[in-house]
Amino acid sequence: MLYGRLDGMREQAARRLTEELRNTGGTQQARSQRDSAVGMYAEQVDRYSAVESGLCFGRLDGDDGSRRYIGRIGIFDTSGDYDPLLMDWRAPAARAFYLATAASPQGVRRRRHLRTRQRKVTGLNDEVLDITAASPTAHEELTGEASLLAALNAGRTGRMRDIVETIQAEQDRIIRADLPGVLVVQGGPGTGKTAVALHRAAYLLYTHREQLSSRGVLLVGPNATFLRYISQVLPALAETGVLLRTQADLFPGVSARRTEPARTAALKGRPVMVEVLGNAVLDRQRVPDEPLEIELPQREILTLDPAVVRQARERVRRSQRPHNLARALFDVEIVHALAAQVAERIGADPLGGENLLAEADVAEIRRELREEPEVQATLDELWPVLTPQRLLADLYADPERIAAAAPMLTEAERGLLHRTPGGWTPADVPLLDEAAELLGEDERAAVARRERLRALEREYAEGVLEIWRGSRSIDVEDEADGGEILGVTDLIDADRLSERQEDAERLTTAQRAAADRSWAFGHVIIDEAQEISPMAWRLLMRRCPSRSMTIVGDVAQTGALSGTPSWAEALRPYVADRWRLEELTVSYRTPAEIMAVAADVLTAIDPALRPPRSVRAAGVPPWDRTVEAGRLAAELVAATARETAALTDGRLGVIVPTGWIEELAAAVVAALPEVAVGEQPELANRVVLLTTEQAKGLEFDTVLVVDPERIVAESPRGHSDLYVALTRATQRLGILRTA
């Protein structure tokens, strides 16, 4: 019932995965095969992490003499009556493991916590819940206190652990909350918000498997480092169907990694950008200032009057279709106007009577005009078919377009939007999504592409079968009855062979959702949601029309200028007051000594806010040292070396002001090459130097906060940034200041 490690599995998987990627070509078919194979293989590898953690972690002894073993997944005896050997922690019958107390034992006499290393039980802790036998000094608020404190005091590994063994009552209530509606989880630093959100995802997939497996679950985190940090929690709980994304990756085909000033990102996050983008689209529906002359190959010249274009534009706009879908209507209007000119010239009655051309003749003129390159070029100029990327890039590159689209902005604000081409920022992603809604996509082109691809696949299958026919040209007679041996071409045709190839390349739900901008998820979880801008909220609500969401965050930690000032303000446009609030009030990560320091910063943010109550004390007071500005880099190197030497296990995080990261990182890495800087592929290094934004959601055994005054000065919400920096530590905190 207790399983051991599979040593080397991940290394072998990485090597095999790399080899597969190296051997696949660049064609569309090869990429599709690669994505499908890699996705399925990675999913299988991730499931082994559940085994690595040890499947069984607890036991419940009932008043009736029964024993129930609790684990990360359920295991049943298939040789008999399908009795449970190991009960999944999410099953209703396992809930007593988290809720039973001496005051309310729920039929449990004793709760046992098991700790394992590979195949060995290394420790156990029993809680006697029989009130007649319980100690009068037993802790009444924490379940599994010894196991909880052991987990909290253990060294960090660079990856978040699951908390399935130590879920507390207030956390369990949130994890098992009903699926429908919007649930907001507000909690201060170290209260386990992220862990609760992840375990809620696992619980919902277990409880509502049929409903969520087809639509999928989306989890949005603040940055790529954070997603890597939490990436093993759900696989350890045997759940691999959740799509993890940052805001920067929510528009298929775009990876937004460009940086920009905070003021620019804040402007792009404001609701006014909806109007700006709408105006930008309208500005591309152009009416010429002068009559346009269209010269056809036969040297015939047609004239398009501005008034005709204006009338056509207004009629098409009244249809309220998205820009690209309305293009077909605009084409009809303009082509009809041009065809009328041609018909008037060639079909005019010399005696002044009615036009001599029949309707069929005029229809033929329209068809011919539509095929003329000169006419198509004119239509493209007046009403171009646009992609979101082209619309936004053209807008940013041209101050005149910005002025036309954003008259409601100040000149300084319009200047913030102007930039040269060269990649996208995370704040651009919600704007691209908004632009996609305004523009629409002509499905006819997509259908045509799919039909062409299907035809190519069928042609390929025909070729395969033809080769087979050539190699099997000789019939072999059966000596017994004179029959023939059937070949593959007798059993399958080209259509069926191409369908089987398509079936073999079928993607998982998460993979299909990642590639489809219009995908509607069954449930969306947003971590560090206080950083979400109004424009990003619009994007996320489009991803979840059912409004089944878990929103996790702490408004006191809002660092983004366009972030969420209150949950009510953020959610009112979408669900009014139809949302539920749950609060986490106990900090498990942050020791009381560190929380006392952070509490002073919290008061500077809002005197009405109260810090969470720490569940433990580390016994080590934070230290605070003032150094000369010119000596800061040297002192940081020395302090980093001292704190690293003091670490017997775990990780050290060095959090520095954004404006100083390059200078300080160069000094530290020159002296201590093992230090990782910024967003590394892994957080496996013992020492990581990063900014407050990069540290959001992470935790370290020891934290050095450098120049807190500059962290505060770098942003109008600098105190929130400092509050985040001070509360990343689980054991020790040091502060280097220059004032």
C-alpha atoms as one frame of an Amber mdcrd trajectory, in Angstrom:
protein
   0.000   0.000   0.000   3.052   2.242   0.375   4.890   2.752  -2.903   8.511
   3.718  -3.461  10.334   6.072  -5.807  11.040   5.432  -9.458  14.574   6.816
  -9.499  15.716   8.255 -12.787  12.251   8.229 -14.356  12.172  11.958 -14.994
  15.723  11.983 -16.356  14.871   9.129 -18.731  11.675  10.896 -19.733  13.548
  14.116 -20.423  16.089  12.327 -22.617  13.413  10.482 -24.575  11.323  13.625
 -24.950  14.327  15.582 -26.234  15.105  12.848 -28.742  11.516  12.871 -30.022
  11.592  16.631 -30.464  14.905  16.414 -32.287  13.696  13.776 -34.728  10.401
  15.402 -35.768  10.312  17.549 -38.886   8.852  20.964 -39.424   5.764  20.041
 -41.449   2.293  20.553 -40.040   1.716  16.807 -39.920   5.003  16.255 -38.077
   4.221  18.983 -35.550   0.791  17.493 -34.927   2.300  14.036 -34.352   4.947
  15.509 -32.075   2.457  17.476 -29.961   0.181  14.469 -29.559   3.007  12.060
 -28.663   4.727  14.473 -26.296   1.441  15.356 -24.573   0.460  11.731 -23.952
   3.960  10.739 -22.870   4.336  13.696 -20.477   0.954  12.888 -18.942   2.042
   9.311 -18.231   5.338  10.467 -16.719   3.599  13.007 -14.477   1.401  10.309
 -12.979   4.459   8.594 -11.535   4.977  11.562  -9.208   1.973  10.371  -7.203
   3.863   7.147  -6.548   7.026   9.020  -5.618   5.207  10.862  -2.834   3.881
   7.699  -1.216   0.269   6.890  -1.867  -0.872   6.194   1.692  -0.490   8.907
   4.328  -3.151   8.238   6.957  -5.485   5.867   8.755  -8.800   6.300  10.527
  -9.763   3.933  13.333 -13.504   3.978  13.909 -15.497   3.509  17.094 -16.838
   0.312  15.564 -13.367  -1.190  15.141 -13.127  -0.381  11.410  -9.951   0.877
   9.771  -9.790   3.073   6.695  -6.501   3.897   4.995  -6.407   7.313   3.294
  -4.261   8.064   0.246  -3.645  10.282  -2.738  -5.662   7.999  -5.012  -8.147
   5.178  -4.471  -7.159   1.505  -4.810  -9.691  -1.328  -4.782  -9.470  -5.089
  -4.348 -10.569  -6.322  -7.778 -10.244  -9.987  -6.837 -13.279  -9.972  -4.554
 -16.087  -7.562  -3.795 -14.182  -4.484  -4.967 -13.511  -3.450  -1.364 -11.437
  -0.256  -0.948  -7.853  -0.969   0.055  -6.935   2.713  -0.074  -9.524   5.484
   0.060  -9.052   8.556  -2.122  -8.665  11.673   0.058 -11.430  13.345  -1.975
 -14.054  10.690  -1.200 -16.820  11.838   1.185 -15.946   9.019   3.611 -12.380
  10.358   3.890 -13.447  13.827   5.000 -13.357  12.880   8.678  -9.569  12.645
   8.352  -9.519  16.442   8.038 -12.483  17.478  10.166 -12.654  15.097  13.123
 -11.714  16.629  16.495 -11.982  15.522  20.098 -15.047  17.736  20.453 -16.579
  16.339  17.244 -14.959  12.955  16.518 -17.380  11.995  13.700 -17.166   8.321
  14.628 -13.348   8.328  14.659 -11.504   6.987  17.677  -7.971   7.548  16.425
  -6.361   9.335  13.475  -2.921   8.224  12.350  -0.565  10.261  10.122   2.080
   8.245   8.273   5.366   9.627   6.957   7.306   7.636   4.400  10.585   7.743
   2.522  10.658   5.512  -0.511   9.328   2.121   0.748   9.891   2.765   4.457
   7.636   4.276   7.098   9.842   6.864   8.778   7.366   8.167  11.319   3.818
   8.203  12.481   1.708  10.418  14.656  -1.460   9.306  16.420  -4.265  11.589
  17.547  -6.678  10.013  20.006 -10.069  11.607  19.492 -11.884   9.735  22.241
 -12.579  12.705  24.522 -12.193  10.534  27.627  -8.664   9.604  26.535  -7.615
  12.862  24.926  -5.086  15.112  26.605  -6.701  18.212  28.170  -3.921  20.341
  26.652  -4.381  19.006  23.103  -4.438  21.664  20.391  -8.052  22.131  19.399
  -7.585  24.161  16.252  -5.104  22.182  14.154  -5.622  18.666  12.855  -2.477
  16.542  12.641  -0.438  19.210  14.402   2.776  17.202  14.522   2.577  16.302
  10.835   1.644  19.881   9.937   4.578  21.394  11.818   6.954  18.801  10.376
   5.833  19.742   6.860   6.096  23.479   7.585   9.589  23.186   9.072  10.928
  20.927   6.316  13.372  22.524   3.877  11.977  23.864   0.602  12.890  21.925
  -2.555  12.164  24.477  -5.262   8.799  22.842  -5.940   5.529  23.241  -4.073
   4.416  20.134  -2.211   0.845  18.985  -1.993  -0.822  19.496   1.411  -3.076
  16.476   1.119  -1.696  15.041   4.383  -2.210  18.216   6.414  -5.334  19.951
   5.087  -6.933  21.977   7.844 -10.661  22.380   8.503 -10.960  25.905   7.045
  -9.067  24.774   3.957 -11.144  21.611   3.556 -14.362  23.633   3.583 -13.124
  25.688   0.633 -11.657  22.751  -1.281 -14.989  20.893  -1.189 -17.224  23.891
  -1.916 -19.862  23.453  -4.621 -18.816  23.731  -8.263 -21.294  26.318  -9.642
 -20.780  30.057  -9.298 -17.843  32.280  -8.447 -15.968  31.476  -5.237 -13.474
  34.089  -3.987 -10.787  32.904  -1.575  -9.211  35.857   0.246  -6.192  35.144
   2.416  -3.003  36.777   3.610   0.544  35.535   3.030   1.184  31.902   3.900
  -2.458  30.956   4.431  -2.277  28.281   1.739  -4.365  29.993  -0.934  -2.485
  28.427  -3.817  -2.441  24.970  -2.252  -6.169  25.216  -1.586  -6.816  26.254
  -5.196  -4.794  23.320  -6.559  -6.446  20.799  -4.271  -9.821  22.254  -5.179
  -9.013  21.596  -8.840  -8.199  17.962  -7.977 -11.373  17.641  -5.891 -13.624
  19.098  -8.592 -12.149  16.803 -11.246 -12.764  13.831  -8.962 -16.308  14.829
  -7.996 -17.452  16.189 -11.373 -15.303  14.073 -13.675 -17.855  13.621 -16.443
 -18.739  17.315 -16.548 -15.201  18.716 -16.424 -13.212  16.140 -18.389 -14.716
  17.249 -21.709 -14.435  21.020 -21.097 -11.287  21.056 -18.981 -10.042  23.226
 -16.125  -7.876  26.319 -16.642  -5.513  27.539 -13.921  -4.034  31.020 -14.434
  -0.927  32.013 -12.479   1.038  35.280 -12.214   4.219  34.231 -14.018   6.047
  31.292 -15.595   8.268  30.769 -12.537   5.182  30.320 -10.392   3.712  27.759
 -12.787   6.937  25.758 -12.708   6.893  25.971  -8.920   3.404  24.439  -8.650
   3.679  22.128 -11.664   4.069  18.884  -9.693   1.219  19.321  -7.195  -1.636
  18.121  -9.391   0.297  15.248 -11.010   1.192  14.093  -7.470  -2.564  13.858
  -6.892  -2.944  11.866 -10.141  -4.566  14.794 -11.990  -2.941  15.837 -15.268
  -5.897  17.369 -17.119  -5.550  20.962 -15.880  -4.188  23.560 -18.292  -1.684
  25.855 -16.537  -1.178  29.251 -18.154  -0.058  32.776 -17.389  -1.884  35.786
 -18.819   0.946  36.058 -21.348  -0.010  32.690 -22.892  -3.797  33.013 -23.111
  -3.904  34.018 -26.793  -3.059  31.015 -29.006  -0.048  31.588 -31.202   1.288
  34.460 -29.095   3.928  34.191 -26.386   4.075  37.634 -24.788   7.525  38.091
 -23.267   8.323  41.719 -24.100   8.604  44.071 -21.123   7.179  47.577 -20.881
   6.865  50.367 -18.281   4.339  49.806 -15.490   2.393  52.935 -16.503   1.950
  51.588 -20.040   0.761  48.198 -18.771  -1.645  49.962 -16.418  -3.124  52.017
 -19.268  -3.610  48.910 -21.394  -5.440  47.269 -18.515  -8.043  50.032 -18.157
 -11.627  49.565 -19.428 -11.232  52.580 -21.716  -9.202  50.339 -24.033 -12.442
  48.669 -25.149 -13.488  51.983 -26.685 -10.001  52.597 -28.071  -9.966  49.251
 -29.861 -13.493  49.754 -31.159 -12.459  53.087 -32.620  -9.318  51.512 -34.087
 -11.464  49.006 -35.972 -13.839  51.693 -37.235 -10.857  53.753 -38.372  -9.832
  50.910 -40.712 -13.223  51.082 -42.480 -12.085  53.917 -44.707 -13.970  56.376
 -46.901 -11.669  58.030 -49.501 -11.346  61.808 -49.554 -11.479  61.900 -53.354
 -13.156  59.667 -55.962 -11.201  56.476 -56.559 -10.415  55.391 -60.106 -10.195
  51.653 -60.741  -8.470  50.773 -64.015  -9.472  47.355 -65.355  -7.272  45.314
 -67.768  -9.383  46.342 -70.775  -8.363  49.964 -69.981 -11.839  50.582 -68.732
 -11.877  52.972 -65.793 -14.524  52.826 -63.086 -14.994  55.612 -60.568 -15.926
  54.991 -56.947 -17.446  58.064 -55.364 -16.820  58.744 -51.619 -20.555  59.162
 -51.055 -21.186  55.667 -52.406 -18.527  54.202 -50.101 -19.911  56.122 -47.118
 -23.453  54.864 -47.733 -22.189  51.308 -48.136 -20.193  51.565 -44.919 -23.156
  52.841 -42.916 -25.466  50.115 -44.227 -22.927  47.417 -43.359 -22.253  48.846
 -39.891 -25.953  48.687 -39.110 -25.719  44.896 -39.455 -23.556  44.963 -36.275
 -21.453  42.095 -37.567 -17.793  41.862 -36.535 -15.449  43.677 -38.896 -14.099
  40.678 -40.827 -17.496  39.012 -41.129 -19.014  42.283 -42.353 -16.460  42.481
 -45.165 -18.611  40.176 -47.352 -21.540  42.613 -47.064 -19.295  45.544 -47.923
 -18.011  43.680 -50.988 -21.581  43.172 -52.177 -22.420  46.851 -51.774 -19.337
  48.100 -53.635 -19.413  45.479 -56.398 -23.095  46.224 -57.023 -22.271  49.931
 -57.363 -19.418  49.205 -59.791 -21.507  46.717 -61.776 -24.215  49.358 -62.159
 -21.640  51.634 -63.810 -20.583  48.919 -66.249 -24.182  47.993 -67.014 -25.030
  51.624 -67.626 -22.226  51.927 -70.171 -22.743  48.765 -72.186 -26.478  48.310
 -71.833 -27.787  51.823 -72.227 -30.671  52.200 -74.695 -29.721  54.773 -77.408
 -33.331  55.906 -77.471 -33.311  56.576 -73.720 -35.363  53.568 -72.669 -34.670
  50.967 -69.999 -31.310  49.225 -69.771 -31.051  46.484 -72.377 -29.155  44.021
 -70.122 -31.033  41.230 -68.415 -30.525  40.505 -64.711 -28.457  37.447 -65.620
 -26.121  39.680 -67.618 -25.681  42.054 -64.662 -25.014  39.103 -62.335 -22.265
  37.933 -64.703 -20.726  41.419 -64.615 -20.687  41.292 -60.792 -18.996  37.889
 -60.829 -16.310  39.110 -63.204 -15.699  42.261 -61.190 -15.229  40.277 -57.968
 -12.422  38.353 -59.649 -10.599  41.446 -60.875  -7.386  42.013 -58.843  -7.819
  45.770 -59.085 -11.275  45.560 -57.512 -10.038  43.249 -54.767  -7.150  45.630
 -54.035  -9.605  48.532 -53.695 -11.829  46.537 -51.332  -8.774  45.587 -49.240
  -7.822  49.232 -48.984 -11.283  50.394 -47.943 -12.240  47.482 -45.662  -9.191
  45.271 -44.997  -9.490  41.828 -43.443  -7.455  42.157 -40.242  -5.903  39.876
 -37.669  -5.792  41.055 -34.048  -2.001  41.180 -34.304  -2.070  43.413 -37.378
  -4.706  45.737 -35.920  -2.753  46.260 -32.696   0.684  46.491 -34.338  -0.552
  49.084 -36.853  -2.195  51.053 -34.049   0.921  51.145 -31.839   3.203  52.079
 -34.744   1.271  55.131 -35.953   0.653  58.173 -33.700  -2.070  59.357 -36.111
  -3.973  56.076 -35.742  -3.613  56.331 -31.947  -4.954  59.892 -31.998  -7.938
  58.833 -34.116  -8.739  55.842 -31.891  -8.086  57.447 -28.493  -9.331  61.047
 -28.418 -10.491  60.448 -24.833  -6.885  59.913 -23.661  -4.442  62.664 -22.817
  -1.523  63.351 -25.106   0.828  61.776 -22.554  -1.300  58.642 -22.377  -1.403
  58.345 -26.154   2.372  58.613 -26.106   2.546  55.567 -23.831   0.832  53.455
 -26.484   3.216  54.411 -29.280   6.018  51.900 -29.839   8.017  50.183 -32.561
   7.148  46.604 -33.611   8.945  43.744 -31.900   6.960  41.304 -29.802   4.056
  41.428 -27.383   3.787  42.180 -23.680   1.478  40.383 -21.192  -0.738  43.498
 -21.114  -1.224  43.167 -24.886  -2.825  39.721 -24.596  -6.231  40.903 -23.299
  -6.202  43.574 -26.028  -5.505  40.970 -28.706  -8.378  38.904 -27.359 -10.670
  41.932 -27.346  -9.619  42.739 -30.903 -10.404  39.172 -31.962 -13.937  39.627
 -30.631 -14.358  42.889 -32.537 -12.899  41.547 -35.762 -14.386  38.065 -35.848
 -13.009  35.225 -37.946 -14.373  34.234 -41.324 -15.103  30.542 -40.798 -15.230
  29.979 -44.553 -11.463  30.337 -44.782 -10.919  27.963 -41.856 -13.292  25.392
 -43.367 -11.503  25.661 -46.702  -8.142  25.067 -45.007  -9.489  21.982 -43.228
 -10.910  20.634 -46.483  -7.580  21.157 -48.265  -5.740  19.394 -45.431  -8.227
  16.516 -45.504  -7.742  16.196 -49.278  -3.968  16.070 -48.839  -4.299  13.405
 -46.147  -6.548  11.343 -48.418  -4.073  11.759 -51.295  -1.285  10.584 -49.010
  -3.355   7.568 -47.922  -4.048   6.720 -51.575  -0.309   6.724 -52.210   0.340
   4.397 -49.287  -2.302   1.944 -50.517  -0.958   2.120 -54.073   2.501   1.178
 -52.839   0.955  -1.718 -50.939  -0.921  -2.892 -54.039   2.311  -2.904 -56.029
   4.116  -4.941 -53.400   1.231  -7.448 -53.172   0.464  -7.841 -56.861   0.615
 -11.649 -56.820  -2.396 -13.484 -55.373  -1.565 -16.467 -53.216  -4.003 -19.365
 -53.494  -4.977 -21.334 -50.448  -4.268 -25.002 -51.182  -7.254 -26.199 -49.183
 -10.142 -24.322 -50.785  -8.653 -22.313 -53.615  -9.291 -18.982 -51.811  -7.100
 -15.895 -51.767  -5.201 -14.264 -48.931  -6.690 -10.824 -48.290  -4.401  -7.827
 -48.437  -4.696  -4.510 -46.597  -6.341  -2.894 -49.624  -9.157  -5.427 -49.374
  -9.893  -4.368 -45.808  -9.486  -0.614 -45.826  -9.819   2.260 -48.261  -8.102
   5.647 -48.403 -10.854   7.469 -46.514 -10.730   5.056 -43.589  -6.931   5.047
 -43.495  -6.797   8.853 -43.334  -9.450   8.827 -40.575  -7.361   6.392 -38.547
  -4.347   8.643 -38.922  -6.455  11.568 -37.706  -7.660   9.509 -34.715  -4.072
   8.621 -33.815  -3.184  12.315 -33.641  -6.131  13.297 -31.465  -5.084  15.817
 -28.812  -6.009  15.863 -25.142  -8.656  18.236 -23.820  -5.980  20.553 -22.420
  -4.078  20.595 -25.717  -7.196  21.356 -27.746  -8.207  24.080 -25.294  -4.755
  25.666 -25.442  -5.008  26.016 -29.224  -8.593  27.338 -29.350  -9.172  30.959
 -28.378 -12.922  30.459 -28.161 -12.717  27.400 -25.885 -15.194  27.482 -22.958
 -13.684  25.849 -19.876 -15.762  23.939 -17.352 -14.008  25.716 -14.477 -11.380
  28.456 -14.223  -9.034  28.984 -11.264  -7.174  32.304 -10.998  -4.283  32.563
  -8.552  -2.837  35.917  -7.443  -6.067  37.297  -8.889  -5.517  40.686  -7.278
  -3.075  41.402 -10.156  -5.725  40.943 -12.853  -6.603  44.129 -14.765 -10.142
  44.992 -15.925  -9.219  44.065 -19.503  -7.814  40.715 -18.351 -11.016  40.042
 -16.395 -12.935  40.450 -19.652 -10.710  37.854 -21.330 -11.079  35.352 -18.478
 -14.840  35.743 -18.314 -15.019  34.932 -22.029 -13.108  31.720 -21.294 -15.754
  30.714 -18.740 -19.303  31.590 -19.888 -20.759  29.406 -17.114 -19.055  31.634
 -14.511 -17.832  28.566 -12.609 -14.659  30.014 -11.113 -12.365  29.910  -8.097
 -10.628  33.257  -7.568  -7.706  33.279  -5.152  -5.787  36.290  -3.921  -5.119
  39.014  -1.374  -5.998  42.609  -2.215  -3.327  43.783   0.244  -0.687  42.260
  -2.034  -1.848  44.038  -5.203   1.260  45.299  -6.970   0.021  45.965 -10.518
  -1.201  49.525 -11.077  -4.255  48.197 -12.913  -4.815  45.410 -10.377  -7.930
  44.637  -8.378  -8.730  47.177  -5.614 -11.672  45.077  -4.355 -13.358  41.834
  -5.341 -16.773  43.493  -5.543 -15.517  46.092  -8.013 -13.814  43.478 -10.193
 -16.764  41.065 -10.322 -19.729  43.452 -10.430 -19.809  43.823 -14.251 -20.050
  40.043 -14.704 -21.933  38.470 -11.779 -23.242  41.499  -9.831 -23.316  40.361
  -6.185 -23.776  36.661  -7.011 -20.415  35.498  -5.678 -19.269  33.843  -2.459
 -16.393  34.909  -0.234 -14.296  32.570   1.902 -11.413  33.849   4.017  -8.282
  32.041   5.162  -7.174  33.541   8.458  -4.251  31.376   9.595  -0.752  31.762
   8.149   1.002  28.407   8.051   4.095  29.508   6.130   5.114  32.780   7.758
   6.462  32.583  11.338   5.141  34.987  13.955   8.449  36.893  14.133   8.375
  37.704  10.410   4.648  38.428  10.383   5.208  41.049  13.081   7.569  42.910
  10.730   5.186  42.564   7.788   2.261  43.793   9.903   3.816  47.279  10.082
   3.934  47.411   6.270   0.338  46.180   6.084  -0.707  49.102   8.283   0.919
  51.487   5.799  -1.179  49.909   3.017  -4.458  50.159   4.909  -4.776  50.603
   8.692  -8.047  48.638   8.613  -6.334  45.478   7.334  -5.306  42.766   9.793
  -2.526  40.258   9.116  -3.284  36.529   9.304  -2.491  34.763  12.567   0.733
  32.771  12.426   0.426  29.186  13.559   4.025  28.915  14.747   7.153  30.778
  15.768  10.520  30.051  14.163  12.563  31.121  17.203  14.824  33.279  14.999
  14.202  37.059  14.991  14.615  38.855  11.636  17.789  40.909  11.300  18.038
  44.380   9.804  21.301  46.018   8.708  21.956  49.480   7.235  24.878  49.813
   4.808  26.317  52.581   2.671  24.823  52.713  -0.836  28.248  52.274  -2.397
  28.837  49.148  -0.306  25.464  47.519  -0.981  26.659  45.037  -3.622  29.625
  43.886  -1.525  27.501  43.571   1.617  24.874  41.607  -0.342  27.522  39.152
  -1.551  28.747  38.664   2.021  25.216  38.295   3.438  24.259  35.825   0.709
  27.333  33.721   1.428  26.610  33.733   5.194  22.964  32.771   4.810  23.796
  30.072   2.265  26.324  28.550   4.662  23.727  28.592   7.443  21.294  26.567
   5.315  21.510  22.909   6.227  18.650  22.243   3.829  16.264  24.278   1.749
  16.456  27.413  -0.382  17.504  31.069  -0.089  15.632  33.798  -1.959  17.292
  37.198  -2.503  14.642  39.790  -3.425  15.953  43.022  -4.911  14.441  46.184
  -6.470  13.622  45.806 -10.147  15.850  48.725 -11.088  18.890  47.162  -9.443
  18.569  43.522 -10.448  21.150  43.641 -13.260  23.798  45.457 -11.214  23.337
  43.397  -8.044  22.957  40.114  -9.922  26.253  40.686 -11.730  28.065  41.247
  -8.432  26.514  38.262  -6.668  26.963  35.795  -9.548  30.578  36.883 -10.034
  31.321  35.914  -6.440  28.840  33.026  -6.133  28.365  31.369  -9.564  25.820
  28.883  -8.217  23.245  31.668  -7.716  20.358  31.610 -10.226  18.914  34.912
 -11.424  15.345  35.762 -12.345  13.044  33.370 -14.152  15.142  30.213 -14.429
  13.893  27.035 -16.136  13.836  25.446 -12.677  13.978  26.691  -9.090  16.359
  23.865  -8.219  19.273  26.182  -7.303  19.794  26.652  -3.579  20.003  30.423
  -4.040  17.769  32.455  -6.367  18.007  36.226  -6.905  14.815  37.786  -8.249
  12.429  40.740  -8.114   9.250  41.008  -6.078   7.120  40.395  -9.160   9.053
  37.221  -9.944   8.758  36.076  -6.328   4.948  36.256  -6.178   3.489  32.977
  -4.975   6.897  31.456  -4.169   8.403  30.548  -0.810  11.938  30.078   0.507
  13.409  28.915   3.809  15.416  32.125   4.119  14.808  35.453   2.408  17.089
  38.479   2.035  15.189  41.673   1.169  17.473  44.296  -0.356  16.813  48.050
  -0.128  13.150  48.005   0.948  12.948  51.778   0.568  13.678  51.523  -3.156
  11.164  48.673  -3.533   8.538  51.020  -2.074   9.658  53.946  -4.237   9.573
  52.016  -7.515   5.767  51.879  -7.649   2.723  53.746  -6.312   1.855  50.386
  -4.762   5.351  49.821  -3.440   4.192  48.996   0.086   2.212  46.072  -1.341
   5.348  44.885  -3.146   7.362  45.117   0.066   4.633  43.211   1.951   4.976
  40.417  -0.605   8.784  40.374  -0.340   8.802  40.207   3.458   6.394  37.261
   3.617   8.156  34.769   1.314  10.232  33.189   4.115   9.326  30.085   6.104
  12.173  30.346   8.652  14.545  33.335   8.494  14.401  36.923   7.206  17.213
  39.396   6.691  16.980  42.997   5.488  19.739  45.082   3.909  18.850  48.761
   3.668  20.653  51.897   2.519  18.604  54.316   4.619
